[in-house]
Amino acid sequence: MGVLHKLLSASLVMLSAWSADVPAQAWPTRPISLVVPFAAGGPTDVVARTLAASMSKTLGQTVIVENKVGAGGTIAAAFVAKAAPDGYTLFIHHNGMATSTALYRKLPYDALADFEYIGQAVDVPMTLLARKDFPANNLTELIAYVRANQDKINLANAGLGAVSQLCGLMFERALGVKFTAIPFQGTAPAMQALLGGQVDLLCDQTTQTIPQIKAGSVKFYGVTTRNRIKALPEAPTLAEQGLKDFEVLVWHGIYAPRGTPRPVLASLNAALRTALKDPDVTRRMAELGAEVVPESKQSPEGLQTWLKSEIDKWGPVIKAAGAFAD
């Protein structure tokens, strides 16, 4: 019986190992869904579609972008968290993956525990803008004007949890002021309101603002990264103009449901890394003012570490501003 028991145990171990490898060996046999939590045509959607086209070539199956809009990205996140962990449902999200933990009192998922990490992809800088006829012509003038007239100034954003809102909160915090917030359903209508002179200030991504900056349609005060960016090499950062440590950028990470097999995750990470070296991807990102992240951030561990650091960074800012959703 002892020998039989040992043989049976060995057989079960072999069967278990074989079963665990089957999904990886067979995967992928059908299209893969990459869920985007924002509307088609928006900045995150553009990044997602660019990456999906390249990853499809590496994986041998089409990566289809699926837009699930609403509640600052939490609807899409909850959907992916509950999806089958088979490698056929992926999720791309920006800073909202971190900030939702502070913005929403109750979430139907745990941002850190309910996902597997594939890797970080690209960073998109933010830019601080004003309507074309705004009195301040540079950041020094803007700071002085804002401090003297804060009760008369409004600042547009793309809604609760949008990076444009977070950038505005950080700007308020840096200056010790409070503006009237004007939320819109996305960055496009917010930009239209700025161009039309209906709002005063807007902090938005280079993917949306570079054409307006180059056309002179807005007043431009600087970029929000620590270093100057390739897309606007002559433009100073806010930090170098006196707002010490001011840094806000839109980062994008790709996730899978918790429990997705490790060989599948490894294949997805390899496909992402290949995409980030694809000349078509790097060219398109450069056109948008986006920059591929360093290789250390392209790893699952890099994304996980970054997400935790962003949760720690934005939690106090959001709580201090009292910006909560039910």
mmCIF file of C-alpha atoms in Angstrom:
data_model
loop_
_atom_site.group_PDB
_atom_site.id
_atom_site.type_symbol
_atom_site.label_atom_id
_atom_site.label_comp_id
_atom_site.label_asym_id
_atom_site.label_seq_id
_atom_site.Cartn_x
_atom_site.Cartn_y
_atom_site.Cartn_z
ATOM 1 C CA MET A 1 0.000 0.000 0.000
ATOM 2 C CA GLY A 2 2.941 2.320 0.772
ATOM 3 C CA VAL A 3 4.384 1.867 -2.713
ATOM 4 C CA LEU A 4 0.953 2.295 -4.310
ATOM 5 C CA HIS A 5 0.366 5.435 -2.277
ATOM 6 C CA LYS A 6 3.708 6.888 -3.398
ATOM 7 C CA LEU A 7 2.999 6.080 -7.045
ATOM 8 C CA LEU A 8 -0.443 7.639 -6.799
ATOM 9 C CA SER A 9 0.961 10.783 -5.139
ATOM 10 C CA ALA A 10 3.636 11.103 -7.800
ATOM 11 C CA SER A 11 1.047 10.718 -10.544
ATOM 12 C CA LEU A 12 -1.122 13.426 -9.004
ATOM 13 C CA VAL A 13 1.828 15.797 -8.779
ATOM 14 C CA MET A 14 2.667 15.181 -12.443
ATOM 15 C CA LEU A 15 -0.966 15.628 -13.456
ATOM 16 C CA SER A 16 -1.211 18.848 -11.478
ATOM 17 C CA ALA A 17 1.947 20.229 -13.070
ATOM 18 C CA TRP A 18 0.719 19.250 -16.539
ATOM 19 C CA SER A 19 -2.675 20.854 -15.897
ATOM 20 C CA ALA A 20 -1.051 24.079 -14.707
ATOM 21 C CA ASP A 21 0.990 24.259 -17.919
ATOM 22 C CA VAL A 22 -1.922 23.601 -20.264
ATOM 23 C CA PRO A 23 -3.317 27.176 -20.238
ATOM 24 C CA ALA A 24 0.155 28.582 -20.945
ATOM 25 C CA GLN A 25 0.851 26.061 -23.740
ATOM 26 C CA ALA A 26 -2.497 26.660 -25.436
ATOM 27 C CA TRP A 27 -2.727 30.376 -24.748
ATOM 28 C CA PRO A 28 -3.728 32.441 -26.604
ATOM 29 C CA THR A 29 -6.169 30.660 -28.877
ATOM 30 C CA ARG A 30 -8.607 33.548 -29.299
ATOM 31 C CA PRO A 31 -8.643 37.365 -29.185
ATOM 32 C CA ILE A 32 -7.630 39.127 -25.977
ATOM 33 C CA SER A 33 -9.643 41.995 -24.522
ATOM 34 C CA LEU A 34 -7.829 45.072 -23.232
ATOM 35 C CA VAL A 35 -10.308 47.036 -21.118
ATOM 36 C CA VAL A 36 -9.970 50.835 -21.107
ATOM 37 C CA PRO A 37 -11.888 52.703 -18.393
ATOM 38 C CA PHE A 38 -12.416 55.828 -20.498
ATOM 39 C CA ALA A 39 -14.103 56.816 -23.726
ATOM 40 C CA ALA A 40 -12.779 55.983 -27.175
ATOM 41 C CA GLY A 41 -10.553 58.706 -28.579
ATOM 42 C CA GLY A 42 -9.319 59.898 -25.179
ATOM 43 C CA PRO A 43 -5.633 59.893 -24.167
ATOM 44 C CA THR A 44 -5.663 56.501 -22.409
ATOM 45 C CA ASP A 45 -7.621 54.966 -25.268
ATOM 46 C CA VAL A 46 -5.062 56.223 -27.791
ATOM 47 C CA VAL A 47 -2.212 54.733 -25.748
ATOM 48 C CA ALA A 48 -4.117 51.450 -25.378
ATOM 49 C CA ARG A 49 -4.854 51.088 -29.083
ATOM 50 C CA THR A 50 -1.258 51.838 -30.030
ATOM 51 C CA LEU A 51 0.043 49.188 -27.625
ATOM 52 C CA ALA A 52 -2.678 46.679 -28.574
ATOM 53 C CA ALA A 53 -1.771 46.806 -32.258
ATOM 54 C CA SER A 54 1.865 46.021 -31.520
ATOM 55 C CA MET A 55 1.198 43.379 -28.849
ATOM 56 C CA SER A 56 -1.144 41.592 -31.250
ATOM 57 C CA LYS A 57 1.761 40.914 -33.586
ATOM 58 C CA THR A 58 3.835 39.356 -30.811
ATOM 59 C CA LEU A 59 1.026 37.296 -29.278
ATOM 60 C CA GLY A 60 -0.372 35.998 -32.572
ATOM 61 C CA GLN A 61 -3.898 36.988 -31.574
ATOM 62 C CA THR A 62 -5.774 40.256 -31.874
ATOM 63 C CA VAL A 63 -5.809 42.420 -28.762
ATOM 64 C CA ILE A 64 -9.193 44.147 -28.879
ATOM 65 C CA VAL A 65 -9.695 47.407 -26.979
ATOM 66 C CA GLU A 66 -12.936 47.456 -25.009
ATOM 67 C CA ASN A 67 -14.133 50.732 -23.472
ATOM 68 C CA LYS A 68 -16.012 50.484 -20.163
ATOM 69 C CA VAL A 69 -16.676 54.029 -19.030
ATOM 70 C CA GLY A 70 -17.876 55.380 -15.702
ATOM 71 C CA ALA A 71 -17.150 56.204 -12.067
ATOM 72 C CA GLY A 72 -13.602 57.371 -12.639
ATOM 73 C CA GLY A 73 -12.509 54.007 -14.001
ATOM 74 C CA THR A 74 -13.807 51.958 -11.085
ATOM 75 C CA ILE A 75 -16.520 50.245 -13.162
ATOM 76 C CA ALA A 76 -13.911 48.874 -15.547
ATOM 77 C CA ALA A 77 -11.563 47.937 -12.706
ATOM 78 C CA ALA A 78 -14.314 45.992 -10.922
ATOM 79 C CA PHE A 79 -15.205 44.222 -14.167
ATOM 80 C CA VAL A 80 -11.629 43.062 -14.727
ATOM 81 C CA ALA A 81 -11.109 42.097 -11.086
ATOM 82 C CA LYS A 82 -14.061 39.695 -11.375
ATOM 83 C CA ALA A 83 -13.147 38.361 -14.838
ATOM 84 C CA ALA A 84 -11.841 34.838 -15.392
ATOM 85 C CA PRO A 85 -8.078 34.755 -14.705
ATOM 86 C CA ASP A 86 -7.277 33.107 -18.022
ATOM 87 C CA GLY A 87 -5.252 35.812 -19.755
ATOM 88 C CA TYR A 88 -8.035 36.903 -22.075
ATOM 89 C CA THR A 89 -9.121 39.968 -20.080
ATOM 90 C CA LEU A 90 -6.561 42.692 -19.407
ATOM 91 C CA PHE A 91 -6.842 46.181 -17.968
ATOM 92 C CA ILE A 92 -4.990 49.405 -18.703
ATOM 93 C CA HIS A 93 -5.373 52.293 -16.295
ATOM 94 C CA HIS A 94 -3.567 55.473 -15.381
ATOM 95 C CA ASN A 95 -3.110 57.250 -12.036
ATOM 96 C CA GLY A 96 -6.755 56.547 -11.221
ATOM 97 C CA MET A 97 -5.763 53.021 -10.216
ATOM 98 C CA ALA A 98 -3.982 54.599 -7.234
ATOM 99 C CA THR A 99 -6.166 57.603 -6.487
ATOM 100 C CA SER A 100 -9.447 55.672 -6.448
ATOM 101 C CA THR A 101 -8.407 54.137 -3.131
ATOM 102 C CA ALA A 102 -8.673 57.588 -1.516
ATOM 103 C CA LEU A 103 -11.375 59.151 -3.704
ATOM 104 C CA TYR A 104 -13.981 56.441 -3.162
ATOM 105 C CA ARG A 105 -15.124 55.491 0.317
ATOM 106 C CA LYS A 106 -16.050 51.977 -0.841
ATOM 107 C CA LEU A 107 -14.606 50.066 -3.778
ATOM 108 C CA PRO A 108 -15.786 46.652 -5.027
ATOM 109 C CA TYR A 109 -12.156 45.572 -5.409
ATOM 110 C CA ASP A 110 -8.754 45.986 -3.790
ATOM 111 C CA ALA A 111 -6.437 47.892 -6.128
ATOM 112 C CA LEU A 112 -3.330 46.216 -4.738
ATOM 113 C CA ALA A 113 -4.567 42.689 -4.028
ATOM 114 C CA ASP A 114 -7.121 41.849 -6.744
ATOM 115 C CA PHE A 115 -4.884 42.170 -9.801
ATOM 116 C CA GLU A 116 -1.761 40.672 -11.294
ATOM 117 C CA TYR A 117 0.799 43.151 -12.580
ATOM 118 C CA ILE A 118 2.043 43.015 -16.169
ATOM 119 C CA GLY A 119 4.046 46.221 -16.423
ATOM 120 C CA GLN A 120 4.084 49.958 -16.762
ATOM 121 C CA ALA A 121 4.063 51.391 -20.273
ATOM 122 C CA VAL A 122 4.294 55.122 -20.919
ATOM 123 C CA ASP A 123 4.256 58.395 -19.014
ATOM 124 C CA VAL A 124 2.418 61.449 -20.325
ATOM 125 C CA PRO A 125 3.417 64.870 -18.935
ATOM 126 C CA MET A 126 0.849 67.459 -17.894
ATOM 127 C CA THR A 127 0.857 71.138 -18.849
ATOM 128 C CA LEU A 128 -0.519 74.147 -16.984
ATOM 129 C CA LEU A 129 -2.591 76.411 -19.221
ATOM 130 C CA ALA A 130 -4.850 79.458 -19.087
ATOM 131 C CA ARG A 131 -7.300 81.010 -21.511
ATOM 132 C CA LYS A 132 -5.553 83.143 -24.115
ATOM 133 C CA ASP A 133 -6.658 86.477 -22.618
ATOM 134 C CA PHE A 134 -5.791 85.606 -19.005
ATOM 135 C CA PRO A 135 -3.853 88.499 -17.375
ATOM 136 C CA ALA A 136 -0.752 86.527 -16.301
ATOM 137 C CA ASN A 137 1.878 86.002 -19.011
ATOM 138 C CA ASN A 138 4.301 83.722 -17.140
ATOM 139 C CA LEU A 139 4.351 81.551 -14.030
ATOM 140 C CA THR A 140 5.674 84.312 -11.751
ATOM 141 C CA GLU A 141 2.833 86.599 -12.827
ATOM 142 C CA LEU A 142 0.359 83.721 -12.549
ATOM 143 C CA ILE A 143 1.326 82.945 -8.949
ATOM 144 C CA ALA A 144 1.052 86.608 -7.932
ATOM 145 C CA TYR A 145 -2.282 87.049 -9.713
ATOM 146 C CA VAL A 146 -3.728 83.843 -8.304
ATOM 147 C CA ARG A 147 -2.802 84.706 -4.729
ATOM 148 C CA ALA A 148 -4.436 88.124 -5.079
ATOM 149 C CA ASN A 149 -7.561 86.923 -6.901
ATOM 150 C CA GLN A 150 -8.128 83.286 -5.927
ATOM 151 C CA ASP A 151 -11.819 83.830 -5.152
ATOM 152 C CA LYS A 152 -12.390 85.036 -8.723
ATOM 153 C CA ILE A 153 -10.541 82.228 -10.531
ATOM 154 C CA ASN A 154 -11.887 78.893 -11.698
ATOM 155 C CA LEU A 155 -10.016 75.806 -12.772
ATOM 156 C CA ALA A 156 -11.491 73.260 -15.161
ATOM 157 C CA ASN A 157 -10.986 69.523 -14.836
ATOM 158 C CA ALA A 158 -12.175 66.331 -16.476
ATOM 159 C CA GLY A 159 -14.165 65.129 -13.473
ATOM 160 C CA LEU A 160 -13.608 63.426 -10.136
ATOM 161 C CA GLY A 161 -10.425 61.402 -10.083
ATOM 162 C CA ALA A 162 -9.139 62.727 -13.412
ATOM 163 C CA VAL A 163 -5.458 63.597 -13.429
ATOM 164 C CA SER A 164 -6.445 67.132 -14.442
ATOM 165 C CA GLN A 165 -8.278 67.409 -11.112
ATOM 166 C CA LEU A 166 -5.325 65.996 -9.185
ATOM 167 C CA CYS A 167 -2.922 68.376 -10.918
ATOM 168 C CA GLY A 168 -5.194 71.260 -9.948
ATOM 169 C CA LEU A 169 -5.297 70.093 -6.335
ATOM 170 C CA MET A 170 -1.506 69.940 -6.235
ATOM 171 C CA PHE A 171 -1.237 73.426 -7.742
ATOM 172 C CA GLU A 172 -3.633 74.759 -5.102
ATOM 173 C CA ARG A 173 -1.645 73.032 -2.379
ATOM 174 C CA ALA A 174 1.666 74.420 -3.665
ATOM 175 C CA LEU A 175 0.315 77.983 -3.629
ATOM 176 C CA GLY A 176 -1.891 77.676 -0.537
ATOM 177 C CA VAL A 177 -4.992 78.801 -2.415
ATOM 178 C CA LYS A 178 -8.409 77.460 -3.362
ATOM 179 C CA PHE A 179 -10.055 77.835 -6.766
ATOM 180 C CA THR A 180 -13.585 77.222 -7.928
ATOM 181 C CA ALA A 181 -13.482 73.802 -9.607
ATOM 182 C CA ILE A 182 -15.416 73.395 -12.863
ATOM 183 C CA PRO A 183 -15.758 69.673 -13.710
ATOM 184 C CA PHE A 184 -16.442 68.465 -17.251
ATOM 185 C CA GLN A 185 -17.162 65.040 -18.724
ATOM 186 C CA GLY A 186 -13.684 64.576 -20.090
ATOM 187 C CA THR A 187 -10.717 66.640 -21.210
ATOM 188 C CA ALA A 188 -12.105 67.505 -24.647
ATOM 189 C CA PRO A 189 -15.018 69.639 -23.367
ATOM 190 C CA ALA A 190 -12.768 71.167 -20.708
ATOM 191 C CA MET A 191 -10.324 72.250 -23.407
ATOM 192 C CA GLN A 192 -13.144 73.638 -25.539
ATOM 193 C CA ALA A 193 -14.316 75.709 -22.581
ATOM 194 C CA LEU A 194 -10.774 77.037 -22.090
ATOM 195 C CA LEU A 195 -10.454 77.910 -25.780
ATOM 196 C CA GLY A 196 -13.833 79.619 -25.622
ATOM 197 C CA GLY A 197 -12.840 81.680 -22.594
ATOM 198 C CA GLN A 198 -15.480 80.152 -20.316
ATOM 199 C CA VAL A 199 -12.894 78.904 -17.790
ATOM 200 C CA ASP A 200 -9.614 80.360 -16.553
ATOM 201 C CA LEU A 201 -7.157 77.539 -15.948
ATOM 202 C CA LEU A 202 -6.662 73.922 -16.962
ATOM 203 C CA CYS A 203 -3.993 71.330 -16.245
ATOM 204 C CA ASP A 204 -4.062 68.724 -19.023
ATOM 205 C CA GLN A 205 -1.987 66.111 -20.816
ATOM 206 C CA THR A 206 0.398 66.852 -23.650
ATOM 207 C CA THR A 207 -1.598 64.403 -25.781
ATOM 208 C CA GLN A 208 -4.343 67.052 -25.756
ATOM 209 C CA THR A 209 -2.469 70.324 -25.347
ATOM 210 C CA ILE A 210 0.578 70.337 -27.632
ATOM 211 C CA PRO A 211 -1.412 71.394 -30.730
ATOM 212 C CA GLN A 212 -3.007 74.284 -28.799
ATOM 213 C CA ILE A 213 0.316 75.346 -27.283
ATOM 214 C CA LYS A 214 2.060 75.354 -30.656
ATOM 215 C CA ALA A 215 -0.834 77.232 -32.237
ATOM 216 C CA GLY A 216 -0.740 79.892 -29.526
ATOM 217 C CA SER A 217 -4.396 79.290 -28.696
ATOM 218 C CA VAL A 218 -3.736 79.212 -24.936
ATOM 219 C CA LYS A 219 -1.314 80.685 -22.427
ATOM 220 C CA PHE A 220 1.222 78.089 -21.384
ATOM 221 C CA TYR A 221 3.111 78.220 -18.092
ATOM 222 C CA GLY A 222 5.157 75.020 -18.098
ATOM 223 C CA VAL A 223 5.239 71.247 -17.879
ATOM 224 C CA THR A 224 4.717 69.256 -14.709
ATOM 225 C CA THR A 225 7.597 66.790 -14.999
ATOM 226 C CA ARG A 226 10.914 67.004 -13.135
ATOM 227 C CA ASN A 227 12.811 67.421 -16.395
ATOM 228 C CA ARG A 228 12.007 69.123 -19.671
ATOM 229 C CA ILE A 229 10.332 66.954 -22.286
ATOM 230 C CA LYS A 230 11.370 66.107 -25.829
ATOM 231 C CA ALA A 231 8.072 67.236 -27.339
ATOM 232 C CA LEU A 232 8.494 70.766 -25.892
ATOM 233 C CA PRO A 233 12.259 71.114 -25.329
ATOM 234 C CA GLU A 234 12.176 74.901 -24.831
ATOM 235 C CA ALA A 235 9.359 74.770 -22.281
ATOM 236 C CA PRO A 236 10.473 75.096 -18.644
ATOM 237 C CA THR A 237 9.123 72.854 -15.911
ATOM 238 C CA LEU A 238 7.064 74.282 -13.078
ATOM 239 C CA ALA A 239 9.667 72.949 -10.646
ATOM 240 C CA GLU A 240 12.552 74.838 -12.248
ATOM 241 C CA GLN A 241 10.447 78.015 -12.121
ATOM 242 C CA GLY A 242 10.060 77.836 -8.374
ATOM 243 C CA LEU A 243 7.391 75.237 -7.562
ATOM 244 C CA LYS A 244 9.819 72.880 -5.868
ATOM 245 C CA ASP A 245 9.118 69.139 -6.217
ATOM 246 C CA PHE A 246 6.021 69.802 -8.349
ATOM 247 C CA GLU A 247 5.592 66.655 -10.422
ATOM 248 C CA VAL A 248 2.414 65.274 -11.957
ATOM 249 C CA LEU A 249 2.377 62.926 -14.898
ATOM 250 C CA VAL A 250 -0.052 60.444 -16.322
ATOM 251 C CA TRP A 251 1.350 56.937 -16.048
ATOM 252 C CA HIS A 252 -0.195 53.833 -17.575
ATOM 253 C CA GLY A 253 0.003 50.290 -16.249
ATOM 254 C CA ILE A 254 -1.409 47.016 -17.553
ATOM 255 C CA TYR A 255 -3.020 44.465 -15.242
ATOM 256 C CA ALA A 256 -4.774 41.078 -15.303
ATOM 257 C CA PRO A 257 -7.205 39.455 -12.842
ATOM 258 C CA ARG A 258 -5.635 37.913 -9.768
ATOM 259 C CA GLY A 259 -4.792 34.255 -10.345
ATOM 260 C CA THR A 260 -3.820 34.560 -13.999
ATOM 261 C CA PRO A 261 -1.182 31.837 -14.638
ATOM 262 C CA ARG A 262 2.403 33.017 -14.297
ATOM 263 C CA PRO A 263 3.492 31.727 -17.739
ATOM 264 C CA VAL A 264 0.693 33.787 -19.294
ATOM 265 C CA LEU A 265 1.764 36.865 -17.336
ATOM 266 C CA ALA A 266 5.336 36.319 -18.497
ATOM 267 C CA SER A 267 4.188 36.153 -22.130
ATOM 268 C CA LEU A 268 2.145 39.322 -21.710
ATOM 269 C CA ASN A 269 5.055 41.158 -20.141
ATOM 270 C CA ALA A 270 7.323 40.044 -22.991
ATOM 271 C CA ALA A 271 4.757 41.297 -25.533
ATOM 272 C CA LEU A 272 4.518 44.636 -23.714
ATOM 273 C CA ARG A 273 8.293 45.043 -23.629
ATOM 274 C CA THR A 274 8.477 44.243 -27.348
ATOM 275 C CA ALA A 275 5.771 46.814 -28.068
ATOM 276 C CA LEU A 276 7.646 49.483 -26.127
ATOM 277 C CA LYS A 277 10.624 48.943 -28.452
ATOM 278 C CA ASP A 278 8.478 48.937 -31.590
ATOM 279 C CA PRO A 279 9.462 51.949 -33.775
ATOM 280 C CA ASP A 280 5.800 52.533 -34.677
ATOM 281 C CA VAL A 281 4.895 52.720 -30.986
ATOM 282 C CA THR A 282 7.778 54.978 -29.980
ATOM 283 C CA ARG A 283 7.080 57.285 -32.920
ATOM 284 C CA ARG A 284 3.396 57.547 -32.056
ATOM 285 C CA MET A 285 4.156 58.140 -28.378
ATOM 286 C CA ALA A 286 6.634 60.875 -29.285
ATOM 287 C CA GLU A 287 3.966 62.579 -31.397
ATOM 288 C CA LEU A 288 1.706 62.589 -28.340
ATOM 289 C CA GLY A 289 4.396 63.902 -26.028
ATOM 290 C CA ALA A 290 4.414 60.569 -24.176
ATOM 291 C CA GLU A 291 7.586 58.793 -23.147
ATOM 292 C CA VAL A 292 8.255 55.068 -22.767
ATOM 293 C CA VAL A 293 9.124 54.269 -19.153
ATOM 294 C CA PRO A 294 12.544 52.853 -18.198
ATOM 295 C CA GLU A 295 12.910 49.075 -18.423
ATOM 296 C CA SER A 296 12.868 48.748 -14.626
ATOM 297 C CA LYS A 297 9.292 50.046 -14.591
ATOM 298 C CA GLN A 298 8.207 47.747 -17.421
ATOM 299 C CA SER A 299 8.372 44.760 -15.087
ATOM 300 C CA PRO A 300 5.508 43.460 -12.909
ATOM 301 C CA GLU A 301 7.534 44.331 -9.825
ATOM 302 C CA GLY A 302 8.203 47.826 -11.141
ATOM 303 C CA LEU A 303 4.497 48.495 -11.680
ATOM 304 C CA GLN A 304 3.544 47.090 -8.279
ATOM 305 C CA THR A 305 6.134 49.261 -6.501
ATOM 306 C CA TRP A 306 5.045 52.340 -8.448
ATOM 307 C CA LEU A 307 1.345 51.790 -7.731
ATOM 308 C CA LYS A 308 2.015 51.531 -3.995
ATOM 309 C CA SER A 309 4.106 54.711 -4.055
ATOM 310 C CA GLU A 310 1.360 56.582 -5.931
ATOM 311 C CA ILE A 311 -1.275 55.473 -3.413
ATOM 312 C CA ASP A 312 0.953 56.828 -0.645
ATOM 313 C CA LYS A 313 1.561 60.071 -2.566
ATOM 314 C CA TRP A 314 -1.985 61.008 -3.529
ATOM 315 C CA GLY A 315 -3.894 59.792 -0.474
ATOM 316 C CA PRO A 316 -2.910 62.751 1.740
ATOM 317 C CA VAL A 317 -3.480 65.283 -1.084
ATOM 318 C CA ILE A 318 -7.003 64.002 -1.753
ATOM 319 C CA LYS A 319 -7.926 63.747 1.923
ATOM 320 C CA ALA A 320 -6.638 67.242 2.650
ATOM 321 C CA ALA A 321 -8.780 68.605 -0.200
ATOM 322 C CA GLY A 322 -11.843 66.683 0.967
ATOM 323 C CA ALA A 323 -12.347 65.288 -2.549
ATOM 324 C CA PHE A 324 -14.407 62.180 -1.951
ATOM 325 C CA ALA A 325 -17.089 60.258 -3.822
ATOM 326 C CA ASP A 326 -19.691 57.970 -2.317
#
